[in-house]
XYZ file of C-alpha atoms in Angstrom:
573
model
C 0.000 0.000 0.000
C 0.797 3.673 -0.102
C 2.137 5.909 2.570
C -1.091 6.407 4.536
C -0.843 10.180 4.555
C -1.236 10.203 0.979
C -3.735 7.643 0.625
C -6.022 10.324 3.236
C -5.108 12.867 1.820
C -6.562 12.162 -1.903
C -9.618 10.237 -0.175
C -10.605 13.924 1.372
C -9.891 16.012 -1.989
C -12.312 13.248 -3.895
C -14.863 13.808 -0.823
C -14.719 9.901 -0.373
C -14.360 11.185 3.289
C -14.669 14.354 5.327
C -12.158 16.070 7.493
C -14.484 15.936 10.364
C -15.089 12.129 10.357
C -11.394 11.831 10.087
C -11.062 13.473 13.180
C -13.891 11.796 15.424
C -12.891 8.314 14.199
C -9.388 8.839 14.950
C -10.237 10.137 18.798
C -11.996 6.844 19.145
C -9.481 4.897 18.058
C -5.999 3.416 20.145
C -4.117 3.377 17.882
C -4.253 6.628 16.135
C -1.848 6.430 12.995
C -2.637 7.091 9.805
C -2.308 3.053 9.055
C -4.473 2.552 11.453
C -7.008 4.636 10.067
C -6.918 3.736 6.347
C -7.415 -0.116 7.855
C -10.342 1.240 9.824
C -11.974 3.133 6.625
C -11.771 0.136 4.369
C -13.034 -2.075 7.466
C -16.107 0.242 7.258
C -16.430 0.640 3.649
C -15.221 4.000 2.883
C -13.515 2.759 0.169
C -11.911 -0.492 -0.756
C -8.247 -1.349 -1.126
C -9.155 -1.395 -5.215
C -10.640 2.092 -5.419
C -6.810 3.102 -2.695
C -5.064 1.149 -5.968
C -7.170 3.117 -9.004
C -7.331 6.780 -7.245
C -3.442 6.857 -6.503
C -3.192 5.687 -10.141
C -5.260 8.256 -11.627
C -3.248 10.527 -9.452
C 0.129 9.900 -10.982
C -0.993 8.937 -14.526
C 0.124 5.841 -14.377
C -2.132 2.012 -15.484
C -3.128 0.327 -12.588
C -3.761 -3.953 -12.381
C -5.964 -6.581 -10.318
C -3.632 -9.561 -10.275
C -6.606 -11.404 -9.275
C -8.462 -11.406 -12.316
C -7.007 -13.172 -15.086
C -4.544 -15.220 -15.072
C -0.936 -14.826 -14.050
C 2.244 -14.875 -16.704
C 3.282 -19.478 -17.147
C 6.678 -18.164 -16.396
C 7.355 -15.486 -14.084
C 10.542 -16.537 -13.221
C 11.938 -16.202 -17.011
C 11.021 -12.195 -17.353
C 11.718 -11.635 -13.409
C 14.196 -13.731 -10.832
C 11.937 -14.930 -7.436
C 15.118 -13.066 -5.216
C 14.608 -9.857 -7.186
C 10.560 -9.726 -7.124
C 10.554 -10.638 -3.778
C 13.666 -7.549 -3.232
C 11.388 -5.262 -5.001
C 8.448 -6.459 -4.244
C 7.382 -6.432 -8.026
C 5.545 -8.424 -10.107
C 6.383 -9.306 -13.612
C 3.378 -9.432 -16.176
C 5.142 -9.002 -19.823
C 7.783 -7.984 -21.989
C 6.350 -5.775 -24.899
C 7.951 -3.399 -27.147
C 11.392 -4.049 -24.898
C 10.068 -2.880 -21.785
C 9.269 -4.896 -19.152
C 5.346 -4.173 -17.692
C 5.673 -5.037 -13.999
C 3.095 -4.582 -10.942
C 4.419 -2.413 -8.357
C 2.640 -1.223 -5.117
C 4.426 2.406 -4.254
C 3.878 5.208 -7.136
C 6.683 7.191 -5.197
C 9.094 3.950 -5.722
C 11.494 5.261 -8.381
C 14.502 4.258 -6.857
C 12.963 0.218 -7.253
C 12.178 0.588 -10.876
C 15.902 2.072 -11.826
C 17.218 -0.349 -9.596
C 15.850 -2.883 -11.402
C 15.881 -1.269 -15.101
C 19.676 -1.138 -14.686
C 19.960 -5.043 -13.126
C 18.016 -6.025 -16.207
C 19.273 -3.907 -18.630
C 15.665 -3.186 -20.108
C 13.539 -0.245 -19.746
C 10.525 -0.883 -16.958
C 6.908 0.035 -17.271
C 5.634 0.195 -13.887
C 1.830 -0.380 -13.173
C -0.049 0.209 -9.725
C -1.353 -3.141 -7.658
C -2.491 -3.722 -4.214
C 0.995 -4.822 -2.028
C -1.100 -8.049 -0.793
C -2.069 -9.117 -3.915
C 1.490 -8.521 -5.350
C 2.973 -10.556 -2.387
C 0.343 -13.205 -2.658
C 0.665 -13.304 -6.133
C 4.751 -13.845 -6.043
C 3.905 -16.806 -3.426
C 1.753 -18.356 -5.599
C 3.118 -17.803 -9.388
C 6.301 -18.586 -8.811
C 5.630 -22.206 -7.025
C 5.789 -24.434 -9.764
C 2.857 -27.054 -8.014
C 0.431 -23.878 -8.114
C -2.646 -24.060 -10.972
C -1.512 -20.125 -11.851
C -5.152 -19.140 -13.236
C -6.750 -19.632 -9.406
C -7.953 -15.885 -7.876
C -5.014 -14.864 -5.551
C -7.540 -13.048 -3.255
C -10.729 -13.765 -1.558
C -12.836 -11.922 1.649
C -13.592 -15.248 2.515
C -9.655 -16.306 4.755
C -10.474 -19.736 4.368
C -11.116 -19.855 0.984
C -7.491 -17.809 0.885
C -5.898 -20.741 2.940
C -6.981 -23.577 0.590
C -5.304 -21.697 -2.278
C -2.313 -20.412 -0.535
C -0.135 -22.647 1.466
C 2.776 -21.317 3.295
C 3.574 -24.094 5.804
C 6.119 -25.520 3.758
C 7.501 -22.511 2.315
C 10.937 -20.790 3.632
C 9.487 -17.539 4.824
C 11.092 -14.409 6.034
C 8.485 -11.767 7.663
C 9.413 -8.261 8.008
C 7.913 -6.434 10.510
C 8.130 -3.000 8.957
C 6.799 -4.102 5.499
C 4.332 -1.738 5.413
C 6.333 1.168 7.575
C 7.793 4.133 5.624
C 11.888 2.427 6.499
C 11.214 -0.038 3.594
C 10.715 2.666 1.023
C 13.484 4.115 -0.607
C 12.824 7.544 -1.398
C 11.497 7.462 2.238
C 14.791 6.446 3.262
C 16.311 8.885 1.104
C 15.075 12.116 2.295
C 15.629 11.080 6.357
C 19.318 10.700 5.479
C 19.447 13.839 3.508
C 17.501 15.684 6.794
C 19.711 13.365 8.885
C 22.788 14.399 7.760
C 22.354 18.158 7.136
C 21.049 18.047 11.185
C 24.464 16.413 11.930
C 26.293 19.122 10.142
C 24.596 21.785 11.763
C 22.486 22.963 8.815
C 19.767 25.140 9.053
C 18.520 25.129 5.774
C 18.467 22.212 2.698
C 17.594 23.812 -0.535
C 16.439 21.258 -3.235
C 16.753 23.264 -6.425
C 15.309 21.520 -9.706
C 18.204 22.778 -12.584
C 17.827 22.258 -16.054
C 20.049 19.424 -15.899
C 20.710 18.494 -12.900
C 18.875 18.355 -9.193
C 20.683 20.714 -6.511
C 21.081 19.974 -2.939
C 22.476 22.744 -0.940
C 23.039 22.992 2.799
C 22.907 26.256 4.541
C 25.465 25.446 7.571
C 26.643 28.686 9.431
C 24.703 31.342 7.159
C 26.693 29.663 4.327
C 25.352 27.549 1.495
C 27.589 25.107 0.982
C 26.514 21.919 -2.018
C 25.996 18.360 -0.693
C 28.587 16.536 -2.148
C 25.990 13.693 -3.553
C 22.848 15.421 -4.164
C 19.818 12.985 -5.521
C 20.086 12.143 -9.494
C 17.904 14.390 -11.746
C 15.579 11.663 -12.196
C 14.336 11.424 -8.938
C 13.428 15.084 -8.756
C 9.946 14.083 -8.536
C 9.548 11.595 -6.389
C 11.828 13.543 -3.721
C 9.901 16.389 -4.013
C 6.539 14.442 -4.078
C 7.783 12.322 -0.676
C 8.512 15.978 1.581
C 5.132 17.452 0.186
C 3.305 14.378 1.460
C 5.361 14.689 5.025
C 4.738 18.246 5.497
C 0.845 18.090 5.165
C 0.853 19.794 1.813
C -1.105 19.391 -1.841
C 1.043 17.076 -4.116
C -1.649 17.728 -6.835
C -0.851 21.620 -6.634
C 2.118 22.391 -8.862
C 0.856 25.653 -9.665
C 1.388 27.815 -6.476
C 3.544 27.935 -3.287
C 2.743 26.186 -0.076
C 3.831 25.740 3.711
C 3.970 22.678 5.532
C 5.455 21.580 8.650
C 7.183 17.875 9.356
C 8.645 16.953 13.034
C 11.398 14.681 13.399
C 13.512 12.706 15.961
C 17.384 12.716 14.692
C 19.427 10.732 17.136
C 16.876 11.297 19.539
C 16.334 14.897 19.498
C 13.237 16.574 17.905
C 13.018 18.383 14.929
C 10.514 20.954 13.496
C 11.313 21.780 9.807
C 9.233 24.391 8.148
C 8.711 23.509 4.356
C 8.319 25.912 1.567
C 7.952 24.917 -1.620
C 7.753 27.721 -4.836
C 7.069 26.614 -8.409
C 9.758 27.313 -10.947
C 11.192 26.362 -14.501
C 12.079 23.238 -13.867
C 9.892 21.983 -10.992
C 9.233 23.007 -7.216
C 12.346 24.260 -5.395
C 11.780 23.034 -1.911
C 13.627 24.735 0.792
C 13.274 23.016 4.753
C 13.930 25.560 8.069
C 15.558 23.474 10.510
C 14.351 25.009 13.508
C 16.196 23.029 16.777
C 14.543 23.185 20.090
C 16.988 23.620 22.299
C 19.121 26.874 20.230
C 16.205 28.831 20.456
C 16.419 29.006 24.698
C 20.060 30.542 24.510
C 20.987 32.751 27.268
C 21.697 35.837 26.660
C 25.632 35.740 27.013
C 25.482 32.692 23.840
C 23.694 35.219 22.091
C 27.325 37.201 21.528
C 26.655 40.028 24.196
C 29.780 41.085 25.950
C 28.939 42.010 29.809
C 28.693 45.955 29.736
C 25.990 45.375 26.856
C 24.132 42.571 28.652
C 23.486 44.668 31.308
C 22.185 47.456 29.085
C 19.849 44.765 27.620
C 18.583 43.097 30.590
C 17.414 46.646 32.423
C 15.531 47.595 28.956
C 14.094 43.847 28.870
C 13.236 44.413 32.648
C 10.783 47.471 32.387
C 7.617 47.521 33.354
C 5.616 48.644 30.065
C 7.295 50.259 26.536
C 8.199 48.708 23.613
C 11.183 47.169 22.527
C 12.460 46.094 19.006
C 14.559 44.204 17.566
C 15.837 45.068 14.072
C 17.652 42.961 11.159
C 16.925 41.571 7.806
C 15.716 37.873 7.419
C 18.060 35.293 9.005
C 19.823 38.192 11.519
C 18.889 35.836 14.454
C 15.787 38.021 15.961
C 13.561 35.342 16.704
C 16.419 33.598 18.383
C 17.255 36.882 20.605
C 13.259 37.495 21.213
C 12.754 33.743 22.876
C 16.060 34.060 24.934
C 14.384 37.766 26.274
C 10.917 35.762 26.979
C 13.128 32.977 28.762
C 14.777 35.182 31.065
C 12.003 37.564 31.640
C 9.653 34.243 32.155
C 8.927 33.947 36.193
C 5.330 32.539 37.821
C 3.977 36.172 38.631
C 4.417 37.083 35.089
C 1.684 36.094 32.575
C 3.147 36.235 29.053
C 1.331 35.839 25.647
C 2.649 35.438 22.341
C 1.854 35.953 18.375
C 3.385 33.894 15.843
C 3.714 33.657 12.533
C 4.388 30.694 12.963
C 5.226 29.394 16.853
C 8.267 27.890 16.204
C 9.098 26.613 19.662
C 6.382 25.906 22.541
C 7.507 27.797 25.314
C 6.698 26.298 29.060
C 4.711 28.631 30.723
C 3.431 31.258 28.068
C 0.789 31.359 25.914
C 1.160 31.443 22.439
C -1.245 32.341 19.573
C -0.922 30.915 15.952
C -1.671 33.926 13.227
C -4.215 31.792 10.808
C -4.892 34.209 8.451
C -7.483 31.938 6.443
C -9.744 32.235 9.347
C -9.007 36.300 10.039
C -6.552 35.393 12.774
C -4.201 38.094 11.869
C -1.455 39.967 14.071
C -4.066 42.652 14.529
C -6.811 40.469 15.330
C -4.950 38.536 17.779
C -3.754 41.491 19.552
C -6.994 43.141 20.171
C -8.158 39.502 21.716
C -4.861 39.086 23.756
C -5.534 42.453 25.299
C -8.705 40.956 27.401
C -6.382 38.157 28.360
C -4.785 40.615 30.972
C -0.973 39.815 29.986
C 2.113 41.218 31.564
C 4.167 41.280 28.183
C 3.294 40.755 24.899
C 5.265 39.288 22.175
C 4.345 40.091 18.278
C 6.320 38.261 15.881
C 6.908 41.060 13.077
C 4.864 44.464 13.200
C 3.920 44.370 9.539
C 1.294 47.183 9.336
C -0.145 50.436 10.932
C -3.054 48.181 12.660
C -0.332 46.101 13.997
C 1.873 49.000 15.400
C -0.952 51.118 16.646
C -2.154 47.829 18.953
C 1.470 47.422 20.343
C 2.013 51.085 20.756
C -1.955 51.340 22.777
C -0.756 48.554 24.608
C 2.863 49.421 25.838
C 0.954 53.188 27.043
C -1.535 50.639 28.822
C 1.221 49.069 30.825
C 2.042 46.355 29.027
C 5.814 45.542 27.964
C 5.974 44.562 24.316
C 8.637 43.047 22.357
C 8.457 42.287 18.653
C 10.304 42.744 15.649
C 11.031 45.037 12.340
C 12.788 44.714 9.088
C 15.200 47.668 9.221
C 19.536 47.783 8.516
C 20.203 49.819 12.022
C 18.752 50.757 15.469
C 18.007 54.290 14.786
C 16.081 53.680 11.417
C 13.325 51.474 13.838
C 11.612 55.142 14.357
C 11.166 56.289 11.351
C 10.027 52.848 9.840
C 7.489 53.348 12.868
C 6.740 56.568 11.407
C 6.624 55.767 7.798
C 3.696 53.099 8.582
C 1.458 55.919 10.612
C 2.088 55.752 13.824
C 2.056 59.552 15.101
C 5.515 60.708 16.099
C 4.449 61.589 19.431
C 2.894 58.197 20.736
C 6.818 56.271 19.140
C 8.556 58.820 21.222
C 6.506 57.929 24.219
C 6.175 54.147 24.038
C 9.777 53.021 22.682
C 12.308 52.158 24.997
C 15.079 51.332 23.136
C 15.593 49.571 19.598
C 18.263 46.469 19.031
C 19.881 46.003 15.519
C 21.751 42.843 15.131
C 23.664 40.524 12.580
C 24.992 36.762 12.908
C 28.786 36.338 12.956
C 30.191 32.937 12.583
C 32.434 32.386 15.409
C 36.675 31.187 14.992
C 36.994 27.653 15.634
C 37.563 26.511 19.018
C 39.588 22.925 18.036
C 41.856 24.622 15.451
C 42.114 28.543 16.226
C 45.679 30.175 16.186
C 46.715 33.480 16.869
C 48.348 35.427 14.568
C 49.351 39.403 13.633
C 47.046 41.051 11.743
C 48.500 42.791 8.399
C 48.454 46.957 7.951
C 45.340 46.368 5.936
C 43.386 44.921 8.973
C 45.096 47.518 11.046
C 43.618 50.319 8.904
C 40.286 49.181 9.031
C 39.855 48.631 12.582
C 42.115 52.225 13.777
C 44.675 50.585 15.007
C 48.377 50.733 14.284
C 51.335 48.420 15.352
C 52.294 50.457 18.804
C 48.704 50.314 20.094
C 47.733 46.205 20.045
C 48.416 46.139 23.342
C 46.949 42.308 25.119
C 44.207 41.865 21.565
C 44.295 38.288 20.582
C 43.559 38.193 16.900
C 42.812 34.822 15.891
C 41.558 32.342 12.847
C 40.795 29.083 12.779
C 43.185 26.607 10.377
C 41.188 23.892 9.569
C 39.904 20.608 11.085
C 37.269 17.767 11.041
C 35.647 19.222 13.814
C 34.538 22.385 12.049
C 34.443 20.606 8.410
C 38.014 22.231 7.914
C 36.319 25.525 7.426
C 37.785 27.241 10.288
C 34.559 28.411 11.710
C 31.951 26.577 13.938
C 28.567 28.185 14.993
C 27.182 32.076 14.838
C 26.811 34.727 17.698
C 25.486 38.244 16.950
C 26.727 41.675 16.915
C 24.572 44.333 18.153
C 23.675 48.517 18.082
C 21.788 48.734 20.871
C 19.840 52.244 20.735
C 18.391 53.146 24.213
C 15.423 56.137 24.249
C 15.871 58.922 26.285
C 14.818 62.760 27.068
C 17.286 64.171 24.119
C 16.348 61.099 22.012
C 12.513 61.621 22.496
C 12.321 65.013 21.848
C 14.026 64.677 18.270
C 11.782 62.003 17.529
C 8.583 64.447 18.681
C 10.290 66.802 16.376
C 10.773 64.482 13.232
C 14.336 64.158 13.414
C 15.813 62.290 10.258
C 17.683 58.497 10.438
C 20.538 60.309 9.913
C 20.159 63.092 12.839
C 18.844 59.984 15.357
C 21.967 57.826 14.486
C 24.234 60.687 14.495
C 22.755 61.839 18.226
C 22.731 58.026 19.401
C 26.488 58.151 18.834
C 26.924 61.323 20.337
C 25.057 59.976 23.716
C 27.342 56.705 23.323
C 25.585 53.918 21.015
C 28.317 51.430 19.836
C 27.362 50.546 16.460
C 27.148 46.757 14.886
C 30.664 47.603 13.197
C 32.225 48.683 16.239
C 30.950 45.959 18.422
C 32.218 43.439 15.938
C 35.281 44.636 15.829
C 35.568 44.157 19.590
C 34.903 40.960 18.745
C 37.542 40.525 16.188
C 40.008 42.039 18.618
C 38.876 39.096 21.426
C 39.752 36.592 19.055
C 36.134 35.318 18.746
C 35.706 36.077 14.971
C 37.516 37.317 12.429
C 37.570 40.480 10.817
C 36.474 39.221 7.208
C 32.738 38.027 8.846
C 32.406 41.721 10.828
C 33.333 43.449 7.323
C 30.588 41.126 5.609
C 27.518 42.038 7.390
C 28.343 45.191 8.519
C 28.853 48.871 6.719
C 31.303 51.630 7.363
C 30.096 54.907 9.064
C 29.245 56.785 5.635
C 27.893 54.447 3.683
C 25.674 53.906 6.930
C 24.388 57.692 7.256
């Protein structure tokens, strides 16, 4: 049979079931997989195991078989070996046109039928059959004392036994048969998730080329190719095998989709967000490897030195006000917002989140999924959350003036609010604010400070070295020779720990922009970017560059990552 999911997942689109009696028949069931359940809807007629054999046929074009009408091929053993069929779990019926027409039971199966086209040397044309009447068929066809025109498959079990005796055969069961392991696309895709997890990925990209199929591992904010990506022609099937995992339509190839898988590597769970967008040559498919335990850093692993931390934890501390933090996609902010939640996160306190989506369930907090199909917007959730008498509010983004105006009512209410905003520094957080309609007046009185931040990767701890850096370096960091003083410039050489890259893991570096009297009043005033970031620095802000190159100096990066994420003072103003 099919994977499960699939098989209930075209039985709702062709209303052969509904959603609802999916989801009361499961409840009253022990066990509650989706095996389970597809046994429990053919037990009560739903649908028989021939109409499961037809619709997933119709579904991927292909000719589908009932090896118990008819009669079965004299001599099955002459266009297909007993140790391969049983291997494959194929059945041959022909050789026409030199291709051989064999029954197979998984659509998503690929790997089987070039397995098998390159044993034999002949092209294979696969058709769709139930698994048990494929098995039962091999048992019986291939025993030479067997009249091959009997049916292979009767409701009535006795009848079954007086046609099909196993007592004296040599057989091998497998208990996982009819589990996912035995599949190998299945297999394929948990060793690709498997081993980008082990190599500290947090991204796979699979990119359909012209030519060839592209797997790409984002380890460290770097995309680096896996060095034996899946042949082109099992694009499909690959593709077909994450769509089914991650809840989404395989049928639409039109427009993008979300999904969501968990997974247990080497017994830690997994939640990988799926995206998949149509494009020339197929559906790229990227997976967000989002790992439990790195989103409850503390606030030190974040990359804050200790004069900064404490300038962080008082703003995180207040009573009521808003703080945000700032950085383009895959700066680390949702990271930085769950380790503030985590520290702030006490008994007394009653904290309520909004995510788009919740990427890690927090003990003790409430969190609120956005479901925009339903209205359950950012907006929406925040005027409901309000009644809900919370001590701090978290919003994942503030996309809109709806969205800001809520937060900014609620921080002047006495709430504390922390959320995020796509902006490149501290200071430019007002006048995004600003730019979306939020009255100048009501952002100087409800922000507290804003936090800009990038992701570093940080010098190898197995295989760093010091060394001196050139006049180059010097230049670029105001230093010269005479002033280097105790700094500890360092790079990593190389080794198997890292993947000989010299770098292992990310940390941030931050512009932390705290509001005050002088600050406040510009902003009442409509000060520029420009005249806020030049003020900030006047009253002390350290900007991302500067705080890097700290950093750099410390010998916990290097100077080539600071210079990458970060811009120089003009280009910045």
């Amino acid at each position: 049979m099919a994977d499960a999911s699939l098989i209930l997942q075209l039985a709702k689109r062709k209303e052969l079931v509904q959603s609802e009696q999916l989801l009361a028949m499961r409840d009253s069931m022990t066990d509650k997989s989706d095996d389970a359940l597809v046994n429990t809807l053919i037990d009560r007629g739903f649908f028989s195991r021939e109409s499961i054999v037809d619709m997933i046929a119709t579904e991927f074009s292909m000719s589908s078989v009932d090896l118990t009408r008819g009669a079965l091929p004299a001599s099955p053993g002459d266009l297909l070996e007993l140790r391969l069929a049983k291997r494959f779990n194929a059945f041959p019926l022909s050789f026409e046109s030199g291709a051989l027409k064999i029954a197979i039971s998984d659509p998503l199966d690929f790997e089987s039928i070039d397995n098998l086209s390159h044993i034999l040397n002949v092209s294979i044309n696969p058709v769709l059959a139930d698994k048990r009447q494929i098995e039962r068929a091999i048992d019986v066809a291939y025993d030479p004392d067997r009249n091959r025109s009997r049916k292979l498959y009767s409701e009535n079990e006795e009848e079954l036994a007086d046609q099909v005796d196993i007592s004296s055969k040599n057989v091998v069961l497998d208990t996982n048969l009819d589990g996912e392991e035995d599949a190998p696309i299945i297999r394929l895709v948990q060793v690709i998730i498997a081993d980008a997890v082990r190599q500290r990925a947090s991204d796979i990209h699979f990119e359909p080329l012209e030519n060839r199929f592209r797997l790409r591992f984002r380890i460290d904010g770097v995309l680096q190719d896996a060095p034996n990506p899946p042949p082109k022609r099992l694009q499909l099937p690959v593709i077909s095998r994450i769509k089914v995992m991650g809840k989404m339509s395989i049928a639409e190839k039109r427009l993008p989709q979300d999904g969501r898988i968990q997974v247990r590597v080497e017994g830690k769970e997994y939640d990988l967000r799926v995206s998949s967008l149509p494009t020339a040559y197929g559906e790229s498919i990227v997976m967000r490897i989002l790992d439990k335990t790195g989103l409850m850093k503390g606030l030190p692993e974040l990359g804050f030195l200790s004069d900064d931390q404490d300038v962080f934890e008082q703003m995180i501390s207040l009573p009521d006000g808003i703080v945000l933090i700032t950085g383009p996609t895959g700066s680390g902010k949702t990271t930085t917002l769950y380790s503030c939640l985590n520290y702030i996160n006490r008994s007394d306190c009653k904290i309520i989140t909004v995510e788009d989506p919740i990427e890690y369930q927090m003990s003790g907090i409430n969190q609120v999924p956005v479901k925009k199909d339903v209205g359950m917007d950012f907006a929406a959730a925040l005027k409901s959350m309000l009644r809900q008498a919370p001590n701090i509010i978290m919003i994942g983004e503030i996309r809109d003036l709806e969205t800001a105006e809520i937060a900014i009512n609620a921080s002047l209410t006495g709430h504390m609010v922390f959320s995020t905003l796509h902006t490149n520094d501290a200071p430019s957080a007002v006048t995004r604010l600003v730019d979306l309609g939020v009255k100048p007046y009501l952002v100087a009185t409800s922000l507290r400070a804003s936090v800009a931040q990038r992701l570093v990767r940080c010098v190898c701890q197995h295989c760093s070295e010091s060394y001196a850096p050139n006049a180059y370096e010097l230049q670029v960091i105001g230093m010269t020779p005479s002033s280097l003083g105790s700094t500890n410039f360092k790079k990593g050489k190389g080794c198997p720990e890292c993947g000989f890259a010299g770098n292992k893991g990310r940390f941030g570096v931050f512009e932390i922009f705290p509001i005050n009297e002088e600050v406040e009043r510009m902003i009442y005033s409509g000060g520029t970017s420009t005249q806020l970031r030049t003020l900030a620095k006047q009253l002390g802000m350290r900007t991302m560059r500067e705080d890097g190159i700290r950093k750099v100096v410390a010998g916990l990066t290097t100077l080539e990552e600071v210079l990458a994420v970060t811009v120089s003072e003009f280009k910045a103003v």
